Amino acid sequence: YDGQGYTGTLVGNGYQVTVADTEPLDLAFYGFTANPSPAFPYGSPTHVAVCVGGGYVASHGSQSGPEKRDLDYRPVHSLRRYALA
């Protein structure tokens, strides 16, 4: 895996972690695709944010730019960790 992609390709890589085990740079996935498309199969997450530690994520889900939010500001679809080379 070369680290390239979008929300739908990222969620299938790395390995699952729990809320209690999150570390900075883990990815938090949110949402649930109910109306599938080629880019978003049924059940796939629709948004991703970067864990920054202390129970927070950096999310770029608004026009104003990245925001620091509580990890659970939306229902969490899954949490993934990726090995850095």
PDB file of N, CA, C and O in Angstrom:
ATOM      1  N   TYR A   1       0.842  -1.187   0.000  1.00  0.00           N
ATOM      2  CA  TYR A   1       0.000   0.000   0.000  1.00  0.00           C
ATOM      3  C   TYR A   1       0.877   1.237   0.000  1.00  0.00           C
ATOM      4  O   TYR A   1       1.767   1.381   0.824  1.00  0.00           O
ATOM      5  N   ASP A   2       0.622   2.163  -0.915  1.00  0.00           N
ATOM      6  CA  ASP A   2       1.482   3.339  -1.065  1.00  0.00           C
ATOM      7  C   ASP A   2       0.965   4.590  -0.360  1.00  0.00           C
ATOM      8  O   ASP A   2       1.541   5.671  -0.495  1.00  0.00           O
ATOM      9  N   GLY A   3      -0.129   4.485   0.410  1.00  0.00           N
ATOM     10  CA  GLY A   3      -0.638   5.628   1.154  1.00  0.00           C
ATOM     11  C   GLY A   3      -1.491   6.580   0.342  1.00  0.00           C
ATOM     12  O   GLY A   3      -1.985   7.566   0.866  1.00  0.00           O
ATOM     13  N   GLN A   4      -1.683   6.289  -0.933  1.00  0.00           N
ATOM     14  CA  GLN A   4      -2.491   7.164  -1.781  1.00  0.00           C
ATOM     15  C   GLN A   4      -3.937   6.686  -1.770  1.00  0.00           C
ATOM     16  O   GLN A   4      -4.210   5.511  -1.656  1.00  0.00           O
ATOM     17  N   GLY A   5      -4.851   7.603  -1.893  1.00  0.00           N
ATOM     18  CA  GLY A   5      -6.247   7.219  -2.001  1.00  0.00           C
ATOM     19  C   GLY A   5      -7.169   8.214  -1.348  1.00  0.00           C
ATOM     20  O   GLY A   5      -6.786   9.324  -1.019  1.00  0.00           O
ATOM     21  N   TYR A   6      -8.387   7.803  -1.183  1.00  0.00           N
ATOM     22  CA  TYR A   6      -9.415   8.620  -0.575  1.00  0.00           C
ATOM     23  C   TYR A   6     -10.029   7.805   0.559  1.00  0.00           C
ATOM     24  O   TYR A   6      -9.594   6.681   0.838  1.00  0.00           O
ATOM     25  N   THR A   7     -11.030   8.328   1.214  1.00  0.00           N
ATOM     26  CA  THR A   7     -11.629   7.674   2.375  1.00  0.00           C
ATOM     27  C   THR A   7     -11.907   6.196   2.139  1.00  0.00           C
ATOM     28  O   THR A   7     -11.552   5.355   2.949  1.00  0.00           O
ATOM     29  N   GLY A   8     -12.517   5.875   1.003  1.00  0.00           N
ATOM     30  CA  GLY A   8     -12.900   4.495   0.726  1.00  0.00           C
ATOM     31  C   GLY A   8     -11.734   3.542   0.557  1.00  0.00           C
ATOM     32  O   GLY A   8     -11.839   2.366   0.879  1.00  0.00           O
ATOM     33  N   THR A   9     -10.607   4.018   0.046  1.00  0.00           N
ATOM     34  CA  THR A   9      -9.455   3.132  -0.112  1.00  0.00           C
ATOM     35  C   THR A   9      -8.632   3.068   1.164  1.00  0.00           C
ATOM     36  O   THR A   9      -8.014   2.050   1.446  1.00  0.00           O
ATOM     37  N   LEU A  10      -8.617   4.113   1.942  1.00  0.00           N
ATOM     38  CA  LEU A  10      -7.832   4.125   3.175  1.00  0.00           C
ATOM     39  C   LEU A  10      -8.385   3.166   4.228  1.00  0.00           C
ATOM     40  O   LEU A  10      -7.631   2.530   4.950  1.00  0.00           O
ATOM     41  N   VAL A  11      -9.705   3.060   4.331  1.00  0.00           N
ATOM     42  CA  VAL A  11     -10.308   2.251   5.389  1.00  0.00           C
ATOM     43  C   VAL A  11      -9.988   0.767   5.244  1.00  0.00           C
ATOM     44  O   VAL A  11      -9.999   0.031   6.216  1.00  0.00           O
ATOM     45  N   GLY A  12      -9.638   0.326   4.058  1.00  0.00           N
ATOM     46  CA  GLY A  12      -9.329  -1.082   3.837  1.00  0.00           C
ATOM     47  C   GLY A  12      -7.885  -1.447   4.120  1.00  0.00           C
ATOM     48  O   GLY A  12      -7.488  -2.588   3.949  1.00  0.00           O
ATOM     49  N   ASN A  13      -7.084  -0.501   4.547  1.00  0.00           N
ATOM     50  CA  ASN A  13      -5.669  -0.743   4.804  1.00  0.00           C
ATOM     51  C   ASN A  13      -5.356  -0.460   6.275  1.00  0.00           C
ATOM     52  O   ASN A  13      -6.218  -0.057   7.037  1.00  0.00           O
ATOM     53  N   GLY A  14      -4.115  -0.667   6.652  1.00  0.00           N
ATOM     54  CA  GLY A  14      -3.741  -0.493   8.053  1.00  0.00           C
ATOM     55  C   GLY A  14      -4.375  -1.577   8.900  1.00  0.00           C
ATOM     56  O   GLY A  14      -4.795  -2.613   8.393  1.00  0.00           O
ATOM     57  N   TYR A  15      -4.456  -1.339  10.207  1.00  0.00           N
ATOM     58  CA  TYR A  15      -5.142  -2.301  11.059  1.00  0.00           C
ATOM     59  C   TYR A  15      -6.002  -1.588  12.085  1.00  0.00           C
ATOM     60  O   TYR A  15      -5.774  -0.434  12.439  1.00  0.00           O
ATOM     61  N   GLN A  16      -7.053  -2.287  12.501  1.00  0.00           N
ATOM     62  CA  GLN A  16      -8.066  -1.751  13.405  1.00  0.00           C
ATOM     63  C   GLN A  16      -7.479  -1.475  14.784  1.00  0.00           C
ATOM     64  O   GLN A  16      -6.702  -2.279  15.291  1.00  0.00           O
ATOM     65  N   VAL A  17      -7.838  -0.348  15.370  1.00  0.00           N
ATOM     66  CA  VAL A  17      -7.506  -0.040  16.760  1.00  0.00           C
ATOM     67  C   VAL A  17      -8.791   0.364  17.474  1.00  0.00           C
ATOM     68  O   VAL A  17      -9.795   0.671  16.828  1.00  0.00           O
ATOM     69  N   THR A  18      -8.747   0.367  18.795  1.00  0.00           N
ATOM     70  CA  THR A  18      -9.905   0.769  19.585  1.00  0.00           C
ATOM     71  C   THR A  18      -9.771   2.227  19.995  1.00  0.00           C
ATOM     72  O   THR A  18      -8.682   2.808  19.934  1.00  0.00           O
ATOM     73  N   VAL A  19     -10.861   2.805  20.452  1.00  0.00           N
ATOM     74  CA  VAL A  19     -10.834   4.195  20.932  1.00  0.00           C
ATOM     75  C   VAL A  19      -9.789   4.345  22.024  1.00  0.00           C
ATOM     76  O   VAL A  19      -9.009   5.296  22.034  1.00  0.00           O
ATOM     77  N   ALA A  20      -9.726   3.388  22.940  1.00  0.00           N
ATOM     78  CA  ALA A  20      -8.772   3.462  24.057  1.00  0.00           C
ATOM     79  C   ALA A  20      -7.322   3.374  23.602  1.00  0.00           C
ATOM     80  O   ALA A  20      -6.425   3.853  24.301  1.00  0.00           O
ATOM     81  N   ASP A  21      -7.072   2.784  22.436  1.00  0.00           N
ATOM     82  CA  ASP A  21      -5.703   2.585  21.946  1.00  0.00           C
ATOM     83  C   ASP A  21      -5.272   3.580  20.876  1.00  0.00           C
ATOM     84  O   ASP A  21      -4.190   3.438  20.305  1.00  0.00           O
ATOM     85  N   THR A  22      -6.090   4.586  20.573  1.00  0.00           N
ATOM     86  CA  THR A  22      -5.705   5.512  19.514  1.00  0.00           C
ATOM     87  C   THR A  22      -4.460   6.302  19.895  1.00  0.00           C
ATOM     88  O   THR A  22      -4.220   6.598  21.054  1.00  0.00           O
ATOM     89  N   GLU A  23      -3.682   6.597  18.884  1.00  0.00           N
ATOM     90  CA  GLU A  23      -2.467   7.392  19.021  1.00  0.00           C
ATOM     91  C   GLU A  23      -2.498   8.474  17.950  1.00  0.00           C
ATOM     92  O   GLU A  23      -3.219   8.359  16.959  1.00  0.00           O
ATOM     93  N   PRO A  24      -1.688   9.529  18.142  1.00  0.00           N
ATOM     94  CA  PRO A  24      -1.600  10.541  17.090  1.00  0.00           C
ATOM     95  C   PRO A  24      -1.234   9.895  15.750  1.00  0.00           C
ATOM     96  O   PRO A  24      -0.441   8.957  15.694  1.00  0.00           O
ATOM     97  N   LEU A  25      -1.866  10.369  14.715  1.00  0.00           N
ATOM     98  CA  LEU A  25      -1.721   9.945  13.316  1.00  0.00           C
ATOM     99  C   LEU A  25      -2.592   8.748  12.951  1.00  0.00           C
ATOM    100  O   LEU A  25      -2.636   8.370  11.772  1.00  0.00           O
ATOM    101  N   ASP A  26      -3.285   8.123  13.920  1.00  0.00           N
ATOM    102  CA  ASP A  26      -4.284   7.128  13.548  1.00  0.00           C
ATOM    103  C   ASP A  26      -5.395   7.867  12.800  1.00  0.00           C
ATOM    104  O   ASP A  26      -5.570   9.082  12.968  1.00  0.00           O
ATOM    105  N   LEU A  27      -6.135   7.143  11.972  1.00  0.00           N
ATOM    106  CA  LEU A  27      -7.241   7.752  11.239  1.00  0.00           C
ATOM    107  C   LEU A  27      -8.569   7.318  11.820  1.00  0.00           C
ATOM    108  O   LEU A  27      -8.768   6.141  12.137  1.00  0.00           O
ATOM    109  N   ALA A  28      -9.478   8.282  11.979  1.00  0.00           N
ATOM    110  CA  ALA A  28     -10.837   8.026  12.456  1.00  0.00           C
ATOM    111  C   ALA A  28     -11.779   8.184  11.268  1.00  0.00           C
ATOM    112  O   ALA A  28     -11.774   9.220  10.599  1.00  0.00           O
ATOM    113  N   PHE A  29     -12.555   7.154  10.998  1.00  0.00           N
ATOM    114  CA  PHE A  29     -13.492   7.161   9.885  1.00  0.00           C
ATOM    115  C   PHE A  29     -14.904   7.332  10.415  1.00  0.00           C
ATOM    116  O   PHE A  29     -15.272   6.746  11.430  1.00  0.00           O
ATOM    117  N   TYR A  30     -15.689   8.119   9.700  1.00  0.00           N
ATOM    118  CA  TYR A  30     -17.050   8.450  10.114  1.00  0.00           C
ATOM    119  C   TYR A  30     -18.016   8.241   8.957  1.00  0.00           C
ATOM    120  O   TYR A  30     -17.631   8.250   7.795  1.00  0.00           O
ATOM    121  N   GLY A  31     -19.285   8.136   9.285  1.00  0.00           N
ATOM    122  CA  GLY A  31     -20.336   8.040   8.287  1.00  0.00           C
ATOM    123  C   GLY A  31     -20.602   6.611   7.862  1.00  0.00           C
ATOM    124  O   GLY A  31     -19.918   5.667   8.272  1.00  0.00           O
ATOM    125  N   PHE A  32     -21.626   6.452   7.045  1.00  0.00           N
ATOM    126  CA  PHE A  32     -22.052   5.140   6.545  1.00  0.00           C
ATOM    127  C   PHE A  32     -22.771   5.378   5.230  1.00  0.00           C
ATOM    128  O   PHE A  32     -23.786   6.072   5.190  1.00  0.00           O
ATOM    129  N   THR A  33     -22.243   4.857   4.151  1.00  0.00           N
ATOM    130  CA  THR A  33     -22.846   5.042   2.834  1.00  0.00           C
ATOM    131  C   THR A  33     -24.066   4.145   2.682  1.00  0.00           C
ATOM    132  O   THR A  33     -23.948   2.925   2.702  1.00  0.00           O
ATOM    133  N   ALA A  34     -25.237   4.765   2.568  1.00  0.00           N
ATOM    134  CA  ALA A  34     -26.471   4.019   2.371  1.00  0.00           C
ATOM    135  C   ALA A  34     -26.871   3.967   0.899  1.00  0.00           C
ATOM    136  O   ALA A  34     -27.598   3.075   0.483  1.00  0.00           O
ATOM    137  N   ASN A  35     -26.414   4.948   0.112  1.00  0.00           N
ATOM    138  CA  ASN A  35     -26.687   4.996  -1.327  1.00  0.00           C
ATOM    139  C   ASN A  35     -25.360   4.808  -2.060  1.00  0.00           C
ATOM    140  O   ASN A  35     -24.652   5.773  -2.315  1.00  0.00           O
ATOM    141  N   PRO A  36     -25.011   3.565  -2.361  1.00  0.00           N
ATOM    142  CA  PRO A  36     -23.683   3.279  -2.918  1.00  0.00           C
ATOM    143  C   PRO A  36     -23.440   3.902  -4.294  1.00  0.00           C
ATOM    144  O   PRO A  36     -24.371   4.181  -5.038  1.00  0.00           O
ATOM    145  N   SER A  37     -22.156   4.093  -4.561  1.00  0.00           N
ATOM    146  CA  SER A  37     -21.675   4.548  -5.863  1.00  0.00           C
ATOM    147  C   SER A  37     -20.335   3.856  -6.092  1.00  0.00           C
ATOM    148  O   SER A  37     -19.818   3.209  -5.181  1.00  0.00           O
ATOM    149  N   PRO A  38     -19.739   4.003  -7.260  1.00  0.00           N
ATOM    150  CA  PRO A  38     -18.425   3.371  -7.461  1.00  0.00           C
ATOM    151  C   PRO A  38     -17.376   3.844  -6.457  1.00  0.00           C
ATOM    152  O   PRO A  38     -16.531   3.080  -6.027  1.00  0.00           O
ATOM    153  N   ALA A  39     -17.440   5.096  -6.060  1.00  0.00           N
ATOM    154  CA  ALA A  39     -16.459   5.628  -5.113  1.00  0.00           C
ATOM    155  C   ALA A  39     -16.761   5.228  -3.673  1.00  0.00           C
ATOM    156  O   ALA A  39     -15.845   5.119  -2.859  1.00  0.00           O
ATOM    157  N   PHE A  40     -18.038   5.020  -3.349  1.00  0.00           N
ATOM    158  CA  PHE A  40     -18.436   4.709  -1.975  1.00  0.00           C
ATOM    159  C   PHE A  40     -19.371   3.506  -1.954  1.00  0.00           C
ATOM    160  O   PHE A  40     -20.582   3.654  -2.049  1.00  0.00           O
ATOM    161  N   PRO A  41     -18.827   2.280  -1.818  1.00  0.00           N
ATOM    162  CA  PRO A  41     -19.681   1.087  -1.733  1.00  0.00           C
ATOM    163  C   PRO A  41     -20.572   1.148  -0.490  1.00  0.00           C
ATOM    164  O   PRO A  41     -20.272   1.850   0.479  1.00  0.00           O
ATOM    165  N   TYR A  42     -21.650   0.379  -0.515  1.00  0.00           N
ATOM    166  CA  TYR A  42     -22.578   0.347   0.619  1.00  0.00           C
ATOM    167  C   TYR A  42     -21.832   0.064   1.924  1.00  0.00           C
ATOM    168  O   TYR A  42     -21.013  -0.848   1.995  1.00  0.00           O
ATOM    169  N   GLY A  43     -22.095   0.866   2.939  1.00  0.00           N
ATOM    170  CA  GLY A  43     -21.506   0.670   4.259  1.00  0.00           C
ATOM    171  C   GLY A  43     -20.160   1.339   4.464  1.00  0.00           C
ATOM    172  O   GLY A  43     -19.648   1.378   5.575  1.00  0.00           O
ATOM    173  N   SER A  44     -19.579   1.878   3.410  1.00  0.00           N
ATOM    174  CA  SER A  44     -18.264   2.500   3.553  1.00  0.00           C
ATOM    175  C   SER A  44     -18.376   3.848   4.262  1.00  0.00           C
ATOM    176  O   SER A  44     -19.416   4.504   4.219  1.00  0.00           O
ATOM    177  N   PRO A  45     -17.295   4.276   4.929  1.00  0.00           N
ATOM    178  CA  PRO A  45     -17.317   5.573   5.593  1.00  0.00           C
ATOM    179  C   PRO A  45     -17.290   6.700   4.555  1.00  0.00           C
ATOM    180  O   PRO A  45     -16.871   6.502   3.413  1.00  0.00           O
ATOM    181  N   THR A  46     -17.732   7.878   4.984  1.00  0.00           N
ATOM    182  CA  THR A  46     -17.811   9.016   4.080  1.00  0.00           C
ATOM    183  C   THR A  46     -16.892  10.164   4.474  1.00  0.00           C
ATOM    184  O   THR A  46     -16.801  11.155   3.757  1.00  0.00           O
ATOM    185  N   HIS A  47     -16.217  10.044   5.611  1.00  0.00           N
ATOM    186  CA  HIS A  47     -15.342  11.118   6.086  1.00  0.00           C
ATOM    187  C   HIS A  47     -14.208  10.502   6.889  1.00  0.00           C
ATOM    188  O   HIS A  47     -14.378   9.470   7.537  1.00  0.00           O
ATOM    189  N   VAL A  48     -13.046  11.133   6.852  1.00  0.00           N
ATOM    190  CA  VAL A  48     -11.898  10.672   7.630  1.00  0.00           C
ATOM    191  C   VAL A  48     -11.262  11.878   8.309  1.00  0.00           C
ATOM    192  O   VAL A  48     -11.251  12.977   7.761  1.00  0.00           O
ATOM    193  N   ALA A  49     -10.771  11.668   9.527  1.00  0.00           N
ATOM    194  CA  ALA A  49     -10.069  12.702  10.284  1.00  0.00           C
ATOM    195  C   ALA A  49      -8.814  12.075  10.891  1.00  0.00           C
ATOM    196  O   ALA A  49      -8.720  10.857  11.030  1.00  0.00           O
ATOM    197  N   VAL A  50      -7.853  12.901  11.252  1.00  0.00           N
ATOM    198  CA  VAL A  50      -6.584  12.439  11.812  1.00  0.00           C
ATOM    199  C   VAL A  50      -6.600  12.600  13.322  1.00  0.00           C
ATOM    200  O   VAL A  50      -6.875  13.699  13.831  1.00  0.00           O
ATOM    201  N   CYS A  51      -6.305  11.510  14.047  1.00  0.00           N
ATOM    202  CA  CYS A  51      -6.214  11.592  15.509  1.00  0.00           C
ATOM    203  C   CYS A  51      -4.988  12.425  15.882  1.00  0.00           C
ATOM    204  O   CYS A  51      -3.918  12.255  15.296  1.00  0.00           O
ATOM    205  N   VAL A  52      -5.170  13.323  16.853  1.00  0.00           N
ATOM    206  CA  VAL A  52      -4.069  14.187  17.277  1.00  0.00           C
ATOM    207  C   VAL A  52      -3.689  13.952  18.736  1.00  0.00           C
ATOM    208  O   VAL A  52      -2.793  14.597  19.248  1.00  0.00           O
ATOM    209  N   GLY A  53      -4.354  13.009  19.413  1.00  0.00           N
ATOM    210  CA  GLY A  53      -4.051  12.683  20.804  1.00  0.00           C
ATOM    211  C   GLY A  53      -5.041  13.321  21.756  1.00  0.00           C
ATOM    212  O   GLY A  53      -5.759  14.260  21.410  1.00  0.00           O
ATOM    213  N   GLY A  54      -5.091  12.780  22.956  1.00  0.00           N
ATOM    214  CA  GLY A  54      -5.958  13.321  23.989  1.00  0.00           C
ATOM    215  C   GLY A  54      -7.437  13.204  23.709  1.00  0.00           C
ATOM    216  O   GLY A  54      -8.236  13.948  24.276  1.00  0.00           O
ATOM    217  N   GLY A  55      -7.822  12.287  22.838  1.00  0.00           N
ATOM    218  CA  GLY A  55      -9.237  12.115  22.508  1.00  0.00           C
ATOM    219  C   GLY A  55      -9.748  13.094  21.465  1.00  0.00           C
ATOM    220  O   GLY A  55     -10.954  13.289  21.339  1.00  0.00           O
ATOM    221  N   TYR A  56      -8.834  13.691  20.685  1.00  0.00           N
ATOM    222  CA  TYR A  56      -9.212  14.675  19.679  1.00  0.00           C
ATOM    223  C   TYR A  56      -8.763  14.243  18.284  1.00  0.00           C
ATOM    224  O   TYR A  56      -7.825  13.460  18.139  1.00  0.00           O
ATOM    225  N   VAL A  57      -9.443  14.809  17.281  1.00  0.00           N
ATOM    226  CA  VAL A  57      -9.066  14.633  15.889  1.00  0.00           C
ATOM    227  C   VAL A  57      -8.959  15.999  15.224  1.00  0.00           C
ATOM    228  O   VAL A  57      -9.543  16.973  15.685  1.00  0.00           O
ATOM    229  N   ALA A  58      -8.206  16.049  14.135  1.00  0.00           N
ATOM    230  CA  ALA A  58      -8.200  17.210  13.251  1.00  0.00           C
ATOM    231  C   ALA A  58      -9.070  16.833  12.068  1.00  0.00           C
ATOM    232  O   ALA A  58      -8.781  15.870  11.363  1.00  0.00           O
ATOM    233  N   SER A  59     -10.154  17.577  11.876  1.00  0.00           N
ATOM    234  CA  SER A  59     -11.108  17.277  10.819  1.00  0.00           C
ATOM    235  C   SER A  59     -11.208  18.471   9.882  1.00  0.00           C
ATOM    236  O   SER A  59     -11.280  19.610  10.332  1.00  0.00           O
ATOM    237  N   HIS A  60     -11.226  18.201   8.592  1.00  0.00           N
ATOM    238  CA  HIS A  60     -11.355  19.272   7.604  1.00  0.00           C
ATOM    239  C   HIS A  60     -12.728  19.171   6.950  1.00  0.00           C
ATOM    240  O   HIS A  60     -12.858  19.161   5.736  1.00  0.00           O
ATOM    241  N   GLY A  61     -13.749  19.092   7.777  1.00  0.00           N
ATOM    242  CA  GLY A  61     -15.105  18.921   7.269  1.00  0.00           C
ATOM    243  C   GLY A  61     -15.885  20.207   7.137  1.00  0.00           C
ATOM    244  O   GLY A  61     -17.098  20.182   7.040  1.00  0.00           O
ATOM    245  N   SER A  62     -15.204  21.351   7.141  1.00  0.00           N
ATOM    246  CA  SER A  62     -15.936  22.607   7.014  1.00  0.00           C
ATOM    247  C   SER A  62     -15.196  23.562   6.084  1.00  0.00           C
ATOM    248  O   SER A  62     -14.001  23.406   5.835  1.00  0.00           O
ATOM    249  N   GLN A  63     -15.900  24.561   5.604  1.00  0.00           N
ATOM    250  CA  GLN A  63     -15.315  25.547   4.700  1.00  0.00           C
ATOM    251  C   GLN A  63     -14.245  26.386   5.380  1.00  0.00           C
ATOM    252  O   GLN A  63     -13.368  26.919   4.723  1.00  0.00           O
ATOM    253  N   SER A  64     -14.305  26.504   6.714  1.00  0.00           N
ATOM    254  CA  SER A  64     -13.345  27.355   7.424  1.00  0.00           C
ATOM    255  C   SER A  64     -11.977  26.700   7.583  1.00  0.00           C
ATOM    256  O   SER A  64     -11.035  27.333   8.013  1.00  0.00           O
ATOM    257  N   GLY A  65     -11.860  25.413   7.239  1.00  0.00           N
ATOM    258  CA  GLY A  65     -10.578  24.727   7.340  1.00  0.00           C
ATOM    259  C   GLY A  65     -10.573  23.705   8.451  1.00  0.00           C
ATOM    260  O   GLY A  65     -11.602  23.399   9.046  1.00  0.00           O
ATOM    261  N   PRO A  66      -9.401  23.147   8.760  1.00  0.00           N
ATOM    262  CA  PRO A  66      -9.301  22.107   9.788  1.00  0.00           C
ATOM    263  C   PRO A  66      -9.760  22.609  11.156  1.00  0.00           C
ATOM    264  O   PRO A  66      -9.528  23.764  11.517  1.00  0.00           O
ATOM    265  N   GLU A  67     -10.401  21.717  11.876  1.00  0.00           N
ATOM    266  CA  GLU A  67     -10.877  22.026  13.226  1.00  0.00           C
ATOM    267  C   GLU A  67     -10.478  20.901  14.170  1.00  0.00           C
ATOM    268  O   GLU A  67     -10.511  19.727  13.795  1.00  0.00           O
ATOM    269  N   LYS A  68     -10.123  21.246  15.389  1.00  0.00           N
ATOM    270  CA  LYS A  68      -9.860  20.249  16.426  1.00  0.00           C
ATOM    271  C   LYS A  68     -11.196  19.910  17.068  1.00  0.00           C
ATOM    272  O   LYS A  68     -11.906  20.787  17.546  1.00  0.00           O
ATOM    273  N   ARG A  69     -11.537  18.623  17.038  1.00  0.00           N
ATOM    274  CA  ARG A  69     -12.825  18.164  17.568  1.00  0.00           C
ATOM    275  C   ARG A  69     -12.634  16.942  18.439  1.00  0.00           C
ATOM    276  O   ARG A  69     -11.657  16.218  18.298  1.00  0.00           O
ATOM    277  N   ASP A  70     -13.615  16.681  19.295  1.00  0.00           N
ATOM    278  CA  ASP A  70     -13.616  15.448  20.076  1.00  0.00           C
ATOM    279  C   ASP A  70     -13.672  14.271  19.117  1.00  0.00           C
ATOM    280  O   ASP A  70     -14.355  14.334  18.088  1.00  0.00           O
ATOM    281  N   LEU A  71     -12.972  13.197  19.447  1.00  0.00           N
ATOM    282  CA  LEU A  71     -12.960  11.996  18.616  1.00  0.00           C
ATOM    283  C   LEU A  71     -14.375  11.522  18.308  1.00  0.00           C
ATOM    284  O   LEU A  71     -14.678  11.093  17.200  1.00  0.00           O
ATOM    285  N   ASP A  72     -15.270  11.633  19.265  1.00  0.00           N
ATOM    286  CA  ASP A  72     -16.639  11.148  19.079  1.00  0.00           C
ATOM    287  C   ASP A  72     -17.619  12.251  18.677  1.00  0.00           C
ATOM    288  O   ASP A  72     -18.800  12.173  18.963  1.00  0.00           O
ATOM    289  N   TYR A  73     -17.142  13.279  17.970  1.00  0.00           N
ATOM    290  CA  TYR A  73     -18.043  14.359  17.549  1.00  0.00           C
ATOM    291  C   TYR A  73     -19.091  13.872  16.554  1.00  0.00           C
ATOM    292  O   TYR A  73     -20.115  14.517  16.353  1.00  0.00           O
ATOM    293  N   ARG A  74     -18.822  12.750  15.937  1.00  0.00           N
ATOM    294  CA  ARG A  74     -19.758  12.035  15.078  1.00  0.00           C
ATOM    295  C   ARG A  74     -19.632  10.558  15.422  1.00  0.00           C
ATOM    296  O   ARG A  74     -18.624  10.147  15.981  1.00  0.00           O
ATOM    297  N   PRO A  75     -20.633   9.731  15.089  1.00  0.00           N
ATOM    298  CA  PRO A  75     -20.466   8.295  15.323  1.00  0.00           C
ATOM    299  C   PRO A  75     -19.263   7.751  14.543  1.00  0.00           C
ATOM    300  O   PRO A  75     -19.128   7.994  13.342  1.00  0.00           O
ATOM    301  N   VAL A  76     -18.401   7.032  15.224  1.00  0.00           N
ATOM    302  CA  VAL A  76     -17.184   6.496  14.620  1.00  0.00           C
ATOM    303  C   VAL A  76     -17.513   5.227  13.842  1.00  0.00           C
ATOM    304  O   VAL A  76     -18.112   4.296  14.377  1.00  0.00           O
ATOM    305  N   HIS A  77     -17.132   5.191  12.581  1.00  0.00           N
ATOM    306  CA  HIS A  77     -17.278   4.002  11.731  1.00  0.00           C
ATOM    307  C   HIS A  77     -16.176   3.005  12.079  1.00  0.00           C
ATOM    308  O   HIS A  77     -16.432   1.830  12.302  1.00  0.00           O
ATOM    309  N   SER A  78     -14.915   3.474  12.123  1.00  0.00           N
ATOM    310  CA  SER A  78     -13.778   2.623  12.464  1.00  0.00           C
ATOM    311  C   SER A  78     -12.552   3.494  12.702  1.00  0.00           C
ATOM    312  O   SER A  78     -12.534   4.670  12.347  1.00  0.00           O
ATOM    313  N   LEU A  79     -11.557   2.889  13.309  1.00  0.00           N
ATOM    314  CA  LEU A  79     -10.275   3.544  13.608  1.00  0.00           C
ATOM    315  C   LEU A  79      -9.175   2.671  13.043  1.00  0.00           C
ATOM    316  O   LEU A  79      -9.163   1.453  13.286  1.00  0.00           O
ATOM    317  N   ARG A  80      -8.240   3.265  12.299  1.00  0.00           N
ATOM    318  CA  ARG A  80      -7.190   2.490  11.652  1.00  0.00           C
ATOM    319  C   ARG A  80      -5.823   3.081  11.947  1.00  0.00           C
ATOM    320  O   ARG A  80      -5.678   4.296  12.059  1.00  0.00           O
ATOM    321  N   ARG A  81      -4.833   2.212  12.039  1.00  0.00           N
ATOM    322  CA  ARG A  81      -3.429   2.626  12.235  1.00  0.00           C
ATOM    323  C   ARG A  81      -2.639   2.114  11.040  1.00  0.00           C
ATOM    324  O   ARG A  81      -2.856   1.005  10.543  1.00  0.00           O
ATOM    325  N   TYR A  82      -1.684   2.905  10.605  1.00  0.00           N
ATOM    326  CA  TYR A  82      -0.838   2.586   9.463  1.00  0.00           C
ATOM    327  C   TYR A  82       0.601   2.614   9.897  1.00  0.00           C
ATOM    328  O   TYR A  82       1.021   3.508  10.642  1.00  0.00           O
ATOM    329  N   ALA A  83       1.393   1.676   9.443  1.00  0.00           N
ATOM    330  CA  ALA A  83       2.831   1.634   9.755  1.00  0.00           C
ATOM    331  C   ALA A  83       3.534   2.673   8.900  1.00  0.00           C
ATOM    332  O   ALA A  83       3.287   2.798   7.708  1.00  0.00           O
ATOM    333  N   LEU A  84       4.411   3.426   9.522  1.00  0.00           N
ATOM    334  CA  LEU A  84       5.194   4.421   8.793  1.00  0.00           C
ATOM    335  C   LEU A  84       6.566   3.832   8.476  1.00  0.00           C
ATOM    336  O   LEU A  84       7.209   3.244   9.332  1.00  0.00           O
ATOM    337  N   ALA A  85       7.009   3.997   7.248  1.00  0.00           N
ATOM    338  CA  ALA A  85       8.296   3.448   6.831  1.00  0.00           C
ATOM    339  C   ALA A  85       9.421   4.389   7.221  1.00  0.00           C
ATOM    340  O   ALA A  85       9.271   5.542   7.403  1.00  0.00           O
TER     341      ALA A  85
END
